[in-house]
GROMACS .gro file of C-alpha atoms in nm:
model
  136
    1UNK     CA    1   0.737   0.835  -2.473
    2UNK     CA    2   0.519   0.889  -2.175
    3UNK     CA    3   0.777   0.806  -1.909
    4UNK     CA    4   1.093   0.691  -2.079
    5UNK     CA    5   1.256   0.361  -2.157
    6UNK     CA    6   1.275   0.243  -1.796
    7UNK     CA    7   0.905   0.285  -1.734
    8UNK     CA    8   0.755   0.218  -2.078
    9UNK     CA    9   0.845  -0.149  -2.058
   10UNK     CA   10   0.578  -0.187  -1.792
   11UNK     CA   11   0.314  -0.083  -2.044
   12UNK     CA   12   0.419  -0.385  -2.248
   13UNK     CA   13   0.448  -0.616  -1.949
   14UNK     CA   14   0.109  -0.523  -1.802
   15UNK     CA   15  -0.062  -0.390  -2.115
   16UNK     CA   16  -0.328  -0.661  -2.125
   17UNK     CA   17  -0.429  -0.588  -1.767
   18UNK     CA   18  -0.455  -0.216  -1.844
   19UNK     CA   19  -0.667  -0.290  -2.152
   20UNK     CA   20  -0.902  -0.516  -1.955
   21UNK     CA   21  -0.941  -0.243  -1.695
   22UNK     CA   22  -1.007   0.023  -1.958
   23UNK     CA   23  -1.258  -0.203  -2.135
   24UNK     CA   24  -1.444  -0.258  -1.806
   25UNK     CA   25  -1.442   0.119  -1.750
   26UNK     CA   26  -1.593   0.184  -2.093
   27UNK     CA   27  -1.861  -0.082  -2.039
   28UNK     CA   28  -1.953   0.072  -1.704
   29UNK     CA   29  -1.977   0.417  -1.861
   30UNK     CA   30  -2.211   0.296  -2.135
   31UNK     CA   31  -2.429   0.094  -1.897
   32UNK     CA   32  -2.461   0.393  -1.664
   33UNK     CA   33  -2.616   0.587  -1.950
   34UNK     CA   34  -2.892   0.330  -1.994
   35UNK     CA   35  -3.047   0.364  -1.648
   36UNK     CA   36  -3.170   0.723  -1.703
   37UNK     CA   37  -3.312   0.613  -2.041
   38UNK     CA   38  -3.509   0.336  -1.873
   39UNK     CA   39  -3.635   0.569  -1.602
   40UNK     CA   40  -3.735   0.820  -1.870
   41UNK     CA   41  -3.928   0.548  -2.055
   42UNK     CA   42  -4.107   0.452  -1.733
   43UNK     CA   43  -4.200   0.813  -1.656
   44UNK     CA   44  -4.321   0.876  -2.012
   45UNK     CA   45  -4.525   0.557  -2.007
   46UNK     CA   46  -4.684   0.646  -1.673
   47UNK     CA   47  -4.768   0.999  -1.789
   48UNK     CA   48  -4.930   0.874  -2.109
   49UNK     CA   49  -5.085   0.576  -1.928
   50UNK     CA   50  -4.947   0.338  -2.192
   51UNK     CA   51  -4.735   0.135  -1.954
   52UNK     CA   52  -4.865  -0.186  -1.801
   53UNK     CA   53  -4.766  -0.311  -1.458
   54UNK     CA   54  -4.576  -0.600  -1.615
   55UNK     CA   55  -4.373  -0.356  -1.825
   56UNK     CA   56  -4.270  -0.162  -1.514
   57UNK     CA   57  -4.153  -0.486  -1.352
   58UNK     CA   58  -3.946  -0.570  -1.661
   59UNK     CA   59  -3.791  -0.222  -1.660
   60UNK     CA   60  -3.709  -0.248  -1.290
   61UNK     CA   61  -3.546  -0.586  -1.348
   62UNK     CA   62  -3.339  -0.426  -1.626
   63UNK     CA   63  -3.230  -0.149  -1.388
   64UNK     CA   64  -3.125  -0.407  -1.128
   65UNK     CA   65  -2.932  -0.606  -1.390
   66UNK     CA   66  -2.760  -0.289  -1.512
   67UNK     CA   67  -2.679  -0.201  -1.152
   68UNK     CA   68  -2.514  -0.539  -1.100
   69UNK     CA   69  -2.317  -0.495  -1.423
   70UNK     CA   70  -2.200  -0.154  -1.299
   71UNK     CA   71  -2.091  -0.299  -0.963
   72UNK     CA   72  -1.900  -0.584  -1.129
   73UNK     CA   73  -1.747  -0.352  -1.389
   74UNK     CA   74  -1.631  -0.100  -1.130
   75UNK     CA   75  -1.477  -0.380  -0.927
   76UNK     CA   76  -1.295  -0.508  -1.234
   77UNK     CA   77  -1.159  -0.176  -1.356
   78UNK     CA   78  -1.040  -0.085  -1.008
   79UNK     CA   79  -0.869  -0.421  -0.966
   80UNK     CA   80  -0.711  -0.417  -1.311
   81UNK     CA   81  -0.605  -0.051  -1.328
   82UNK     CA   82  -0.514   0.022  -0.966
   83UNK     CA   83  -0.390  -0.332  -0.900
   84UNK     CA   84  -0.159  -0.309  -1.198
   85UNK     CA   85  -0.018   0.019  -1.070
   86UNK     CA   86   0.064  -0.157  -0.741
   87UNK     CA   87   0.234  -0.438  -0.934
   88UNK     CA   88   0.447  -0.186  -1.121
   89UNK     CA   89   0.532  -0.017  -0.791
   90UNK     CA   90   0.633  -0.356  -0.648
   91UNK     CA   91   0.852  -0.436  -0.950
   92UNK     CA   92   1.024  -0.098  -0.941
   93UNK     CA   93   1.088  -0.117  -0.566
   94UNK     CA   94   1.244  -0.460  -0.604
   95UNK     CA   95   1.457  -0.342  -0.896
   96UNK     CA   96   1.574  -0.035  -0.706
   97UNK     CA   97   1.648  -0.236  -0.392
   98UNK     CA   98   1.848  -0.491  -0.591
   99UNK     CA   99   2.048  -0.205  -0.741
  100UNK     CA  100   2.096  -0.043  -0.398
  101UNK     CA  101   2.235  -0.370  -0.262
  102UNK     CA  102   2.503  -0.371  -0.532
  103UNK     CA  103   2.628  -0.020  -0.452
  104UNK     CA  104   2.949   0.011  -0.256
  105UNK     CA  105   2.974   0.128   0.103
  106UNK     CA  106   3.162   0.440  -0.008
  107UNK     CA  107   2.861   0.543  -0.216
  108UNK     CA  108   2.645   0.546   0.095
  109UNK     CA  109   2.903   0.740   0.293
  110UNK     CA  110   2.922   1.009   0.022
  111UNK     CA  111   2.550   1.039  -0.055
  112UNK     CA  112   2.279   1.142   0.187
  113UNK     CA  113   2.046   0.863   0.289
  114UNK     CA  114   1.750   1.103   0.285
  115UNK     CA  115   1.777   1.142  -0.090
  116UNK     CA  116   1.771   0.768  -0.136
  117UNK     CA  117   1.472   0.734   0.094
  118UNK     CA  118   1.290   1.001  -0.108
  119UNK     CA  119   1.351   0.799  -0.423
  120UNK     CA  120   1.226   0.480  -0.261
  121UNK     CA  121   0.916   0.637  -0.110
  122UNK     CA  122   0.797   0.959  -0.271
  123UNK     CA  123   0.912   0.910  -0.626
  124UNK     CA  124   0.786   0.553  -0.654
  125UNK     CA  125   0.454   0.657  -0.504
  126UNK     CA  126   0.430   0.928  -0.771
  127UNK     CA  127   0.496   0.668  -1.042
  128UNK     CA  128   0.231   0.440  -0.893
  129UNK     CA  129  -0.017   0.727  -0.891
  130UNK     CA  130   0.067   0.804  -1.253
  131UNK     CA  131   0.000   0.445  -1.357
  132UNK     CA  132  -0.321   0.413  -1.151
  133UNK     CA  133  -0.528   0.728  -1.100
  134UNK     CA  134  -0.323   0.917  -1.358
  135UNK     CA  135  -0.411   0.666  -1.629
  136UNK     CA  136  -0.773   0.671  -1.524
   0.00000   0.00000   0.00000
């Protein structure tokens, strides 16, 4: 159990979004490895004078296409991973607020409001960071 029963249910609820984000991240990582290979092929071909002008143009087009794939992939993994962490944060805040509304007035007179504010702000931000950048 990474977080416990109260938090693990969000892995099930938003698991598909996390998987899409992780898949986009893996694709971006693999595509990023191809650009140095293409540049190496261009340099080797120019050194050995075996590369035609048309081949260089094709390789440059490939680099541009890979660059666009990287941009789109980074956008997707950031939206799916970080966006999902914000959704979890939103769900938890709503759940905690609904619970806080049900508590009696005597509870609030006995407990310090600063502790409750810390739960609503700092602790939920830490959970959001664990689901977003922490998962990354």
